[in-house]
Short mmCIF file of C-alpha atoms and ligand atoms in Angstrom, two decimals:
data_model
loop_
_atom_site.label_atom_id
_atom_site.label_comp_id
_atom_site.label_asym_id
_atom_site.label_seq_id
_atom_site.Cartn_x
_atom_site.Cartn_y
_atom_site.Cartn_z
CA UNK A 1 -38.27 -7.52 -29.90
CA UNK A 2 -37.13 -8.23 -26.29
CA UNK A 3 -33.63 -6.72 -25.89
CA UNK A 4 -30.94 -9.24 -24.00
CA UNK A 5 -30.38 -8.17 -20.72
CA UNK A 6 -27.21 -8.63 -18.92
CA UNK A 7 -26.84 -7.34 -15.63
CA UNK A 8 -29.82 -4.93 -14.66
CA UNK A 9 -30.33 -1.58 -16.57
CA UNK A 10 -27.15 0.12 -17.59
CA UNK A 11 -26.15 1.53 -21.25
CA UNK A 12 -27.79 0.85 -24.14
CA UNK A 13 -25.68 0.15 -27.84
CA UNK A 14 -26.62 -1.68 -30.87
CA UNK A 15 -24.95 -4.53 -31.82
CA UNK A 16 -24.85 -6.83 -35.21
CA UNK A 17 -25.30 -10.27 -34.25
CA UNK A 18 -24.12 -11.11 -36.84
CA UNK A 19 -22.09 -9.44 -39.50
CA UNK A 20 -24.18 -6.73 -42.01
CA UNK A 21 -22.11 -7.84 -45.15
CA UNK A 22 -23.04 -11.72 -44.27
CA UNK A 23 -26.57 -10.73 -43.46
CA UNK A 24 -27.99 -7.72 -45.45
CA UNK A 25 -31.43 -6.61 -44.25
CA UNK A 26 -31.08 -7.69 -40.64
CA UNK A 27 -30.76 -4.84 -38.48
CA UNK A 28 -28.60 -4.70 -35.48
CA UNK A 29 -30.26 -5.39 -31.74
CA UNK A 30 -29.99 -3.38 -29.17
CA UNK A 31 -28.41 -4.48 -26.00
CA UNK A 32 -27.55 -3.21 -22.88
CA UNK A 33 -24.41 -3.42 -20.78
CA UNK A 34 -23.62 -3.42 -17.33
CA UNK A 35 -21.57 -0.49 -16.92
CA UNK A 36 -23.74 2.50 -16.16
CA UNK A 37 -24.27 5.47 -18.28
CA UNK A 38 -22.23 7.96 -16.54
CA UNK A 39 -18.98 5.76 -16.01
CA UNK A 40 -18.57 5.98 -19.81
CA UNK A 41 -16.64 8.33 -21.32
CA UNK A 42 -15.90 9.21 -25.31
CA UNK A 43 -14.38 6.58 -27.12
CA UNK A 44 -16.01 4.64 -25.98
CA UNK A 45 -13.97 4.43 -22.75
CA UNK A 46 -14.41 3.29 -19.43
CA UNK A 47 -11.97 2.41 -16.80
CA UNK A 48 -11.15 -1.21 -17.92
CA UNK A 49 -10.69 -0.65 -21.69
CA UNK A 50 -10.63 2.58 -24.45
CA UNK A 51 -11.48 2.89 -27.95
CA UNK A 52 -9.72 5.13 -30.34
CA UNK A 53 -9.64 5.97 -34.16
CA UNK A 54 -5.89 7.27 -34.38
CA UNK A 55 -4.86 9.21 -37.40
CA UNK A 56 -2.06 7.59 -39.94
CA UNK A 57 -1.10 4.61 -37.31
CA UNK A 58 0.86 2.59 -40.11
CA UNK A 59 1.47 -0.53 -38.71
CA UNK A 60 -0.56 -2.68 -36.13
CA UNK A 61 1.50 -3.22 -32.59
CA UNK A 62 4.40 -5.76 -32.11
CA UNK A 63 7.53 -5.47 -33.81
CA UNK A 64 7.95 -2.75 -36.58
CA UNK A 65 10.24 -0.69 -38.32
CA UNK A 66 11.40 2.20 -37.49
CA UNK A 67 11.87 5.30 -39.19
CA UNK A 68 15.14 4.30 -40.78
CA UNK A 69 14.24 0.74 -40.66
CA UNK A 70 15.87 -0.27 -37.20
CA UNK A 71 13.19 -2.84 -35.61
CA UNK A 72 11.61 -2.10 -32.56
CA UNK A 73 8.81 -3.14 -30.10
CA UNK A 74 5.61 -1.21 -30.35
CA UNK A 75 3.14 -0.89 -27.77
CA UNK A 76 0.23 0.94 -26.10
CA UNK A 77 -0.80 3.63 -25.67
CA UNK A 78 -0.99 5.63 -28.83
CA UNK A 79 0.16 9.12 -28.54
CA UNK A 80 -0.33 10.51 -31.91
CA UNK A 81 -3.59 12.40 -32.97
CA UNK A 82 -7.15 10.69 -33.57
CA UNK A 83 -10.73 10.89 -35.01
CA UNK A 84 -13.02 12.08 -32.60
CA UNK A 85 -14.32 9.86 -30.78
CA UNK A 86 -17.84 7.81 -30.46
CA UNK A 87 -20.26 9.71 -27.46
CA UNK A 88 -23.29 9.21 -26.03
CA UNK A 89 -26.62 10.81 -26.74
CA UNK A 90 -27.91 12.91 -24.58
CA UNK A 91 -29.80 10.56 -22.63
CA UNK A 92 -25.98 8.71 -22.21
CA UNK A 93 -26.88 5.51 -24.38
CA UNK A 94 -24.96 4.75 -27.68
CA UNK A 95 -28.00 3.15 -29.37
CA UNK A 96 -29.29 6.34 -31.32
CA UNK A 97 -25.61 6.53 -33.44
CA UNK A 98 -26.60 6.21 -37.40
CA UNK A 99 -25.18 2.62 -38.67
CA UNK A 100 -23.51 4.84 -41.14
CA UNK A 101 -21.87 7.89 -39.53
CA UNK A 102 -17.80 7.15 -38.07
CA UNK A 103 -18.68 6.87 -34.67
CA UNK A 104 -20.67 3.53 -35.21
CA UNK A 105 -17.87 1.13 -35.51
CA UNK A 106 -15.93 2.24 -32.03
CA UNK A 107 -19.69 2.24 -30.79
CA UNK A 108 -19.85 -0.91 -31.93
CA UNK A 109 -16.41 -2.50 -30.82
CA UNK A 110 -16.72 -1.04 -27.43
CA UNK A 111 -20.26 -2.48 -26.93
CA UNK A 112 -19.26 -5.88 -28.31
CA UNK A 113 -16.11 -6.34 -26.12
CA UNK A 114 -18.19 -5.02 -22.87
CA UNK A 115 -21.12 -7.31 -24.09
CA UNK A 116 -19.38 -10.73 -23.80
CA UNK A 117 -17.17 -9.55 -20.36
CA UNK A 118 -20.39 -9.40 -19.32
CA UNK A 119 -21.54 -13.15 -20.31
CA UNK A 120 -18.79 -14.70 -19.57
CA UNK A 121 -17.90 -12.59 -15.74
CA UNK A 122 -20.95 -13.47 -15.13
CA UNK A 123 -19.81 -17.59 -16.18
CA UNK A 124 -16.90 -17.15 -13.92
CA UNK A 125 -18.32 -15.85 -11.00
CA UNK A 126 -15.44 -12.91 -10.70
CA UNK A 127 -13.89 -10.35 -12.79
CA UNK A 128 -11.72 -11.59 -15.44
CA UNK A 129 -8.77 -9.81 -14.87
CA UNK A 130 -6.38 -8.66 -18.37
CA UNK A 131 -2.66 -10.28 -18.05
CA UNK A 132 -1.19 -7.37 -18.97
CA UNK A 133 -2.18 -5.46 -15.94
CA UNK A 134 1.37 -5.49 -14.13
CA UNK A 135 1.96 -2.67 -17.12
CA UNK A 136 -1.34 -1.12 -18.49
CA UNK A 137 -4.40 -0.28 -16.23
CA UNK A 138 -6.69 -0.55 -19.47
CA UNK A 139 -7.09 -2.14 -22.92
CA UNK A 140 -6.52 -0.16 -25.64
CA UNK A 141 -8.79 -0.76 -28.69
CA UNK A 142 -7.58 0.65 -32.09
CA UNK A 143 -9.38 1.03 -35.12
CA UNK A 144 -7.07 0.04 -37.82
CA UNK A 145 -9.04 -0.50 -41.19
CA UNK A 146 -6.23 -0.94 -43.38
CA UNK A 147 -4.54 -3.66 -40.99
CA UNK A 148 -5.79 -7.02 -42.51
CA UNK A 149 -6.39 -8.64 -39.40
CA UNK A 150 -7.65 -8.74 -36.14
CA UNK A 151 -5.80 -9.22 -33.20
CA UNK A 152 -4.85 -8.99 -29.33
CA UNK A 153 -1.58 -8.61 -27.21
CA UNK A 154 -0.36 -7.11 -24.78
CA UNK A 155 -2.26 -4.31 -23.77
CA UNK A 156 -4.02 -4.31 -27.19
CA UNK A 157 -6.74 -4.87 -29.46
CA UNK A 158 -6.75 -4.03 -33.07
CA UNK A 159 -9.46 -4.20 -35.41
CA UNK A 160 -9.00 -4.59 -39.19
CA UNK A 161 -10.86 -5.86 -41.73
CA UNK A 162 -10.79 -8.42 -44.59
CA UNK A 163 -10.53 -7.66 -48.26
CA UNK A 164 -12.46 -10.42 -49.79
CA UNK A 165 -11.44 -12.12 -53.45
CA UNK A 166 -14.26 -10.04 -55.16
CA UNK A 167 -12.56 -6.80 -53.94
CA UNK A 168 -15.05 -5.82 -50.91
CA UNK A 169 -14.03 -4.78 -47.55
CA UNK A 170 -15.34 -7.13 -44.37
CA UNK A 171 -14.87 -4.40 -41.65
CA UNK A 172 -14.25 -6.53 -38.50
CA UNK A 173 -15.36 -3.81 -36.67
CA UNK A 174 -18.99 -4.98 -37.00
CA UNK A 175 -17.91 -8.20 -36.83
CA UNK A 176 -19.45 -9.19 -33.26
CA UNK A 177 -18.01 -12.74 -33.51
CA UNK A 178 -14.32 -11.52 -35.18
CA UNK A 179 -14.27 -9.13 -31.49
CA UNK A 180 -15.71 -11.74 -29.47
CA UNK A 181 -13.03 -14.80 -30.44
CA UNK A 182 -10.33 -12.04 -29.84
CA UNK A 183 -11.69 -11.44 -26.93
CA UNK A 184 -11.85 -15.07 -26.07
CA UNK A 185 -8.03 -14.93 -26.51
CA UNK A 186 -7.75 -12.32 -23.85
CA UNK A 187 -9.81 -14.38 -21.68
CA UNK A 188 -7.92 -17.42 -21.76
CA UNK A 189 -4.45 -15.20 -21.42
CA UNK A 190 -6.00 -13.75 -18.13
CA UNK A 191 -7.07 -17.09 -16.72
CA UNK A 192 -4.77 -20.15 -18.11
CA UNK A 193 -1.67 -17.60 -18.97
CA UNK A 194 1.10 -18.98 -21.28
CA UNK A 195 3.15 -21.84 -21.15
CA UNK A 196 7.25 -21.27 -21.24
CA UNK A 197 9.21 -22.57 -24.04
CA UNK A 198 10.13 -25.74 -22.41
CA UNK A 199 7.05 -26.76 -21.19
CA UNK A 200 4.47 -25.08 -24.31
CA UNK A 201 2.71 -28.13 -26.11
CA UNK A 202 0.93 -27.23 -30.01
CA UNK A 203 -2.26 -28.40 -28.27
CA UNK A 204 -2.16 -25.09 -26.04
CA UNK A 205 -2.17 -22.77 -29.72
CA UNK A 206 -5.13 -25.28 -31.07
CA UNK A 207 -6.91 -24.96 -27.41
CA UNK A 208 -6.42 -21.13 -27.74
CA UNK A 209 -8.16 -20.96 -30.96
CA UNK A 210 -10.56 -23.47 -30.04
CA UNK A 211 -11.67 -21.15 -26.67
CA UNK A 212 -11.90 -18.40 -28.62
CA UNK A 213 -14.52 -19.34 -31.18
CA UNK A 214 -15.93 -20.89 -28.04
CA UNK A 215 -15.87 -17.66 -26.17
CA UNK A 216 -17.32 -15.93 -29.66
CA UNK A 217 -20.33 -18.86 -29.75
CA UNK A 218 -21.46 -18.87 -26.06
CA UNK A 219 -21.76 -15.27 -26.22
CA UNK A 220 -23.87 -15.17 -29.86
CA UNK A 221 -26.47 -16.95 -27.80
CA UNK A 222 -27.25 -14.10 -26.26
CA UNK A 223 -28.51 -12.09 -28.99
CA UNK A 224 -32.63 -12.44 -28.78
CA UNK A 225 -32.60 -12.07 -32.17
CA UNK A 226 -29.83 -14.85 -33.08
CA UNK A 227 -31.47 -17.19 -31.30
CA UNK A 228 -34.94 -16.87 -32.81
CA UNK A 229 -33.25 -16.78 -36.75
CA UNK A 230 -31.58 -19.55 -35.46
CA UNK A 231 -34.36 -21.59 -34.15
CA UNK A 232 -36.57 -20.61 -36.92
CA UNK A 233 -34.08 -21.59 -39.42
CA UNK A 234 -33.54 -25.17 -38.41
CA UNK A 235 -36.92 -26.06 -36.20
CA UNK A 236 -34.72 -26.92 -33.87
CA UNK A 237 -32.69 -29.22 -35.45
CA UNK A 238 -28.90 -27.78 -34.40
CA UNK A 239 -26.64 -30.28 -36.33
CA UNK A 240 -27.72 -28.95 -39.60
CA UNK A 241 -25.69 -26.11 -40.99
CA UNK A 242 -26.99 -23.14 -39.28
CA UNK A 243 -25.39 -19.80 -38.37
CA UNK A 244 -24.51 -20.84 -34.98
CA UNK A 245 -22.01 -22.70 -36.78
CA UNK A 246 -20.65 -20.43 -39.13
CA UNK A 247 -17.38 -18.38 -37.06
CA UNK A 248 -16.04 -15.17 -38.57
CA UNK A 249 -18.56 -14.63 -41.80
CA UNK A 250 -17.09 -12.62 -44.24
CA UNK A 251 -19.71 -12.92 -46.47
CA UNK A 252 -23.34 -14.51 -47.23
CA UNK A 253 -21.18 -17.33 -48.35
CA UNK A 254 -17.48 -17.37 -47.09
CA UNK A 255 -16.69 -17.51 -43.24
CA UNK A 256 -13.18 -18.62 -41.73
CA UNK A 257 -14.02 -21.51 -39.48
CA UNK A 258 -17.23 -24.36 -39.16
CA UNK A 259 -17.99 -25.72 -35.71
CA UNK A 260 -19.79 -28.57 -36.74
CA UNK A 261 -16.92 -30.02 -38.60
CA UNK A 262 -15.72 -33.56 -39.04
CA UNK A 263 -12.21 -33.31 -38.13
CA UNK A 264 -10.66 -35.66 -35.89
CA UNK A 265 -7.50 -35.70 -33.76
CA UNK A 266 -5.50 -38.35 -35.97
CA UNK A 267 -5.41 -35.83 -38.86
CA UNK A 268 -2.49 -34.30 -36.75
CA UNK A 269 -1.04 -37.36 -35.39
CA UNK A 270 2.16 -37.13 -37.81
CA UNK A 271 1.86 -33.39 -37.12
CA UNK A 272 0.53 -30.22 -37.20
CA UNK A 273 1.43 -26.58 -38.91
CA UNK A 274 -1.46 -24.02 -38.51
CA UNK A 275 -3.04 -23.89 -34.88
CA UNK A 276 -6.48 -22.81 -35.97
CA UNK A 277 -6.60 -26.60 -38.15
CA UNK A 278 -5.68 -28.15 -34.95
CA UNK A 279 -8.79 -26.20 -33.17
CA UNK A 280 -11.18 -27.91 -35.26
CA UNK A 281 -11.35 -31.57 -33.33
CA UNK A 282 -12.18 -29.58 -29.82
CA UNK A 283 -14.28 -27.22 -31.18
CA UNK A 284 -16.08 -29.39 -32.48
CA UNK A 285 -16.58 -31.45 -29.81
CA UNK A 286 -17.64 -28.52 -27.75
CA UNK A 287 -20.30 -27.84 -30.20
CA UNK A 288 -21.65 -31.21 -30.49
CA UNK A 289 -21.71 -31.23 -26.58
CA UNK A 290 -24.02 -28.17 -27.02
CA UNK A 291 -26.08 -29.61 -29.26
CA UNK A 292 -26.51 -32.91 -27.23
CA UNK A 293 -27.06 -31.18 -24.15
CA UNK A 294 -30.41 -29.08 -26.30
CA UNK A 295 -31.42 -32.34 -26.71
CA UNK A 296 -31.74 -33.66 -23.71
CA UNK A 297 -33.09 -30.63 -22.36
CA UNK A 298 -35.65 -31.11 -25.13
CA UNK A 299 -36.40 -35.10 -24.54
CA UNK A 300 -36.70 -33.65 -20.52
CA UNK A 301 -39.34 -31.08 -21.49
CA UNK A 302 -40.92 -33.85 -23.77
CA UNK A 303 -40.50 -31.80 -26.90
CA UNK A 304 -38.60 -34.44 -28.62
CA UNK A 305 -38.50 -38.41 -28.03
CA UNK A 306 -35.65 -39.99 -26.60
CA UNK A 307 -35.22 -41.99 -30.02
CA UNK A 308 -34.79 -39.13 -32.11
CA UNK A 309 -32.05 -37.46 -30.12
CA UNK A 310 -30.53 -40.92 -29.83
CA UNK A 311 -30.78 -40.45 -33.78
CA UNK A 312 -29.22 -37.45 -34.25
CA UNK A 313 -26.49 -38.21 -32.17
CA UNK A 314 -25.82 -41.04 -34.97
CA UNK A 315 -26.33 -39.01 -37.95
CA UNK A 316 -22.44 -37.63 -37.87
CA UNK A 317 -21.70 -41.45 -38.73
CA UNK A 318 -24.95 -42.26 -40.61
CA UNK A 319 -25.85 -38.91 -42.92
CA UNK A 320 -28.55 -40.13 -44.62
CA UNK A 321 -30.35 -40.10 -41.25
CA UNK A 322 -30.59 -36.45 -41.82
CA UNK A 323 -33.44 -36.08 -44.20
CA UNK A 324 -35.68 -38.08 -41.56
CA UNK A 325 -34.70 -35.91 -38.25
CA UNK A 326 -35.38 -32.93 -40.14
CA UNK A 327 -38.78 -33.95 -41.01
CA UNK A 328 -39.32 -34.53 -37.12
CA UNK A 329 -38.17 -31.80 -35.96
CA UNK A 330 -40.33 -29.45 -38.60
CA UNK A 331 -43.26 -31.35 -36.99
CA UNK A 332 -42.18 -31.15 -33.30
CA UNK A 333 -41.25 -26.95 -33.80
CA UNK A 334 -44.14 -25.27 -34.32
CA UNK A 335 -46.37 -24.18 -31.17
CA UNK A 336 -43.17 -25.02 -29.06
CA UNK A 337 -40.78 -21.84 -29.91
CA UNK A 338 -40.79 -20.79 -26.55
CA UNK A 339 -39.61 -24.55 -24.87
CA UNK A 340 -37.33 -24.99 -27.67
CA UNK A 341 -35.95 -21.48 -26.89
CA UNK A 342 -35.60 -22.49 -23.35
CA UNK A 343 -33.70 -25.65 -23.50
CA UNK A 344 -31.13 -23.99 -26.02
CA UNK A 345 -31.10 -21.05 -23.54
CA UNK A 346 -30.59 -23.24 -20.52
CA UNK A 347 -27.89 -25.81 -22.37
CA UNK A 348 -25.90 -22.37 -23.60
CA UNK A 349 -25.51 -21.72 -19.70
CA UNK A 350 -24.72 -25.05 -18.45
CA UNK A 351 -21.77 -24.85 -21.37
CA UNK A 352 -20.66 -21.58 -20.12
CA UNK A 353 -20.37 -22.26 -16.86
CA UNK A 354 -19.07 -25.66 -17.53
CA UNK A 355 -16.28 -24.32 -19.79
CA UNK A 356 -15.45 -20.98 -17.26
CA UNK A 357 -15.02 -23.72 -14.53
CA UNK A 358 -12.94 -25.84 -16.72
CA UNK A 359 -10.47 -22.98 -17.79
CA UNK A 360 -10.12 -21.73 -14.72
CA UNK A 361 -8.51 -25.50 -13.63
CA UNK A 362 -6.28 -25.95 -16.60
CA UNK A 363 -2.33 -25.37 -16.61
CA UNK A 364 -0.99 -23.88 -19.65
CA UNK A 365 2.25 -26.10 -19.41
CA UNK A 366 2.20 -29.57 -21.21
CA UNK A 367 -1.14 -29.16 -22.05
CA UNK A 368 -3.22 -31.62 -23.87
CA UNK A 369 -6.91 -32.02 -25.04
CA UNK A 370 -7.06 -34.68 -23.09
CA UNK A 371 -6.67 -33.29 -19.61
CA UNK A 372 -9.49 -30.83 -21.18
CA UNK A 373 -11.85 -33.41 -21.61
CA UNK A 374 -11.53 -35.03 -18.05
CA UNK A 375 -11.72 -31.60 -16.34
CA UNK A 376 -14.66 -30.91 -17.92
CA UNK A 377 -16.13 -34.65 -17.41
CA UNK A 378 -15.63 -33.64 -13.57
CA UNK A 379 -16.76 -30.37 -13.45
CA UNK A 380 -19.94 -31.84 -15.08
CA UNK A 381 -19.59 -34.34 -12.01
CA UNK A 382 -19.45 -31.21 -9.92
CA UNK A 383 -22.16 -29.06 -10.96
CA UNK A 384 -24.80 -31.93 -12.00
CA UNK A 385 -23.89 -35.11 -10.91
CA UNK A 386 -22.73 -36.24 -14.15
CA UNK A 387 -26.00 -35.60 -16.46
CA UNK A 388 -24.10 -35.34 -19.64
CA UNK A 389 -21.59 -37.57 -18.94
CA UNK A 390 -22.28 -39.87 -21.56
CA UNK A 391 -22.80 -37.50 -24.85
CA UNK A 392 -19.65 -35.74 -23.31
CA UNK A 393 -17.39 -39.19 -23.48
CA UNK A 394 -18.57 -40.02 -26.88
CA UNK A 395 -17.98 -36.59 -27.87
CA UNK A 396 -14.42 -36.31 -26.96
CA UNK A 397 -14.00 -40.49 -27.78
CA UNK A 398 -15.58 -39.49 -31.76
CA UNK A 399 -12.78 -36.59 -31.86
CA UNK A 400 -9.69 -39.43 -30.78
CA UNK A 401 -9.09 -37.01 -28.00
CA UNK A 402 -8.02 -38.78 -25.57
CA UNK A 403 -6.59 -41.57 -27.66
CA UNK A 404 -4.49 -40.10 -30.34
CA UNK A 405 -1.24 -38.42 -29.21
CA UNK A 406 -0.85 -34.60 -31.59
CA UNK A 407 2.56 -34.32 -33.81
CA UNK A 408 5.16 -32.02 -33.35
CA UNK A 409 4.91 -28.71 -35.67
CA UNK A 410 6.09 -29.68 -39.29
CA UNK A 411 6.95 -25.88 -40.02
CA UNK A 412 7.78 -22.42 -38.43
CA UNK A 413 4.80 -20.58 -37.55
CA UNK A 414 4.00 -18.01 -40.61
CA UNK A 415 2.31 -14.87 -40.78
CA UNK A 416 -1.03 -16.14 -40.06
CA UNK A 417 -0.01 -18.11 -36.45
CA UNK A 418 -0.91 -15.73 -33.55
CA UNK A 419 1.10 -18.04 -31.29
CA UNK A 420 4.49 -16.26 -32.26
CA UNK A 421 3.03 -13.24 -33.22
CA UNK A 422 2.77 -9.87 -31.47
CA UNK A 423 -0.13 -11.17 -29.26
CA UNK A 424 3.02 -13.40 -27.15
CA UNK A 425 5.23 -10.57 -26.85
CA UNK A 426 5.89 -8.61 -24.04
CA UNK A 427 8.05 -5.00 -22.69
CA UNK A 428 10.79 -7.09 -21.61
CA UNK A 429 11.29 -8.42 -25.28
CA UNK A 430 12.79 -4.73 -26.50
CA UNK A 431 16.14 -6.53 -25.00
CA UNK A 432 16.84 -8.93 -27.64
CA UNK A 433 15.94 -6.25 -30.35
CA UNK A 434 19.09 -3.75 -31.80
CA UNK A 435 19.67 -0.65 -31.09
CA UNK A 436 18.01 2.63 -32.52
CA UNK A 437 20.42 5.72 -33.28
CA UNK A 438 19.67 8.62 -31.25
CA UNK A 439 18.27 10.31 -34.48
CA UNK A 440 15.97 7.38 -34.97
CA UNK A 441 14.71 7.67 -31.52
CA UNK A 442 14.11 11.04 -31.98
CA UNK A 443 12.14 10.88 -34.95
CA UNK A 444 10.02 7.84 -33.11
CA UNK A 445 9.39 9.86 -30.30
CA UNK A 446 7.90 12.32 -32.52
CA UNK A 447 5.62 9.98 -34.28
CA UNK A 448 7.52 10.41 -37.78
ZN1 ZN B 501 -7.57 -16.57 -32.86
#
């Protein structure tokens, strides 16, 4: 196996494309990031983010309770005590750590947050810079097992994990795609920022979501491995359900979101009450885009006729074309693994630098899909002349973006909405909050 590459020869760390529980039997791949051996420190740490395993941390970050109940704003750093942390071998990689010994999972995080910076700096041309930096130099990354969640804010990221129906655990820390979609939030914080009350539109909370598994996606390409399960899977044919598709697994059968879903934009025209739902038209036509651009990198190689990519762009209206473009696609696959790998390869990039050049134009204030799709219409004017122009329109035209006008939010975020959550809150916030007795402090300040 040919490990991915990003950046020349730095530090070495294995990675689970995707997620043990969801894939018994598949072993993780070893990648390497860019930052060199001997800037890394325990933790993992480095001087952009740090990992740690704290001891008895009973509530994520954001707003919690004090020790006699007053409310308060928690943030980084931690200062109580920790588990010791993940280090190097002796030769300074991470990629000799047992899958089962403690310091795996901060191994793991660590690597999987450096390993899509990497991608996706690389996308953007410059450093993505955090939006927290005006208070924190560095991200810190928690372990938090018993927090049933993942999330980001400011200055944070904290890893949980899911308890399933059936009563298992889905660690998040060896979750790549789980890290990478909250690192995709982080992203999109650094380069779009947030709108203000006044000007915020729900689209920005579904756009958020929908970057995310975007970020999460782009990135899983990059996994040797992934690629070649996924091409061997489907022979190349992308718009059956495949594991490119499947965000967040938490188990062989269960995962939170599907990219190649069916959900159009007039679902939410009378409204809209859980941002991820309202992802699911742009994410989707993001995907498809993907797909459609494999295509035509496959009809330019000759690999596939135009007819049958003409075909499968049909077969979201027309299903029972499936059964025939499968059958073409099992006879067009073998003896061609290494141009089908190349086209998917080469359409992942065009996508990520297609998307890091849209971002970095879009306003977070009154923000719509629509602006989305014509930004990315011109960047693909910019960078090609246009070449996927046309499965882009349709695309976005399929999903009503564009043409149907989202609701207003029919109910006050909940638990599960990250938009009001502690990811939005910042320092200045502790003003609106009451005040702690002296005692209470006190006690805080000790870590009681
Ligand atoms: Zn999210």
């Amino acid at each position: 196996m040919r490990p991915a590459i990003l950046g020349g020869s730095a530090t070495r760390f294995r990675l689970f494309p995707r997620p043990p529980y969801a894939n018994p039997g598949r072993p993780p791949e070893i990648v390497t990031i860019s930052v060199p051996p001997d800037l890394i420190g325990p933790g993992p740490s480095d001087d952009r983010l740090y990992v740690i395993d704290p001891v008895r941390k009973n509530h994520p970050y954001g707003i919690v309770p004090g020790p006699y109940g007053t409310p308060h704003l928690s943030f980084p750093p931690w200062r109580g005590p920790t588990y010791p942390p993940a280090r190097a071998g002796a030769d300074g990689h991470f990629d000799r750590i047992p899958i089962e010994a403690p310091e795996f999972a901060p191994a793991h995080v660590y690597g999987s947050i450096r390993f899509v910076l990497d991608v996706w700096e690389r996308y953007f041309g410059r450093p993505i810079e955090w939006h927290f930096a005006r208070d924190f130099d560095r991200l810190e990354v928690v372990m938090l097992p018993a927090f049933n969640n993942a999330h980001v804010g400011y200055g944070f990221m904290e890893v949980g994990a899911n308890r399933n129906a059936d009563g298992t655990v889905a660690p998040f820390a060896v979750n790549f795609d789980v890290i990478a979609h909250e690192l995709g939030h982080l992203i999109i914080y650094g380069t779009l920022g947030v709108p203000s009350r006044e000007t915020e539109r729900g689209e920005y909370f579904g756009f958020q979501e929908s970057a995310a598994d975007a970020t999460a996606m782009v990135a899983g390409l990059h996994f040797e491995t992934l690629v070649e399960h996924l091409l061997e899977d489907t022979r190349g044919n992308l718009y059956t359900y495949n594991e490119l598709d499947r965000f967040a697994e938490l188990s062989a059968t269960e995962q939170i979101r599907l990219a190649s879903n069916s959900v159009t934009l007039s679902q939410f025209a009378a409204g809209w009450d859980d941002e991820h739902a309202l992802s699911q038209p742009l994410t989707g036509a993001l995907f498809d885009i993907l797909v459609d651009i494999f295509q035509e990198n496959l009809v330019e190689r000759g690999l596939i006729a135009r007819d049958v990519a003409d075909l499968t762009e049909q077969v979201k209206k027309r299903p029972e074309y499936a059964a025939t473009i499968q059958t073409v696609f099992d006879a067009a696959y073998p003896g061609q693994r290494e141009g089908f790998r190349a086209a998917l390869i080469e359409a992942r990039d065009y996508l990520g630098v297609a998307l890091a050049e849209t971002w970095k134009r879009l306003s977070p204030d009154f923000f719509d899909y629509e602006e989305v799709a014509t930004l990315l219409l011109a960047v693909d004017g910019a960078l090609s002349g246009g070449r996927y122009r046309e499965e882009m329109t349709e695309s976005f035209v399929w999903r009503e973006i564009g043409r149907v006008k989202v609701g207003p939010r029919l109910s006050p975020p909940d638990k599960s909405s990250h938009a009001f959550s502690a990811r939005t809150l910042v320092p200045e916030m502790r003003q609106g909050l009451p005040q702690m007795s002296y005692r209470e402090r006190v006690l805080l300040a000790r870590g009681i």
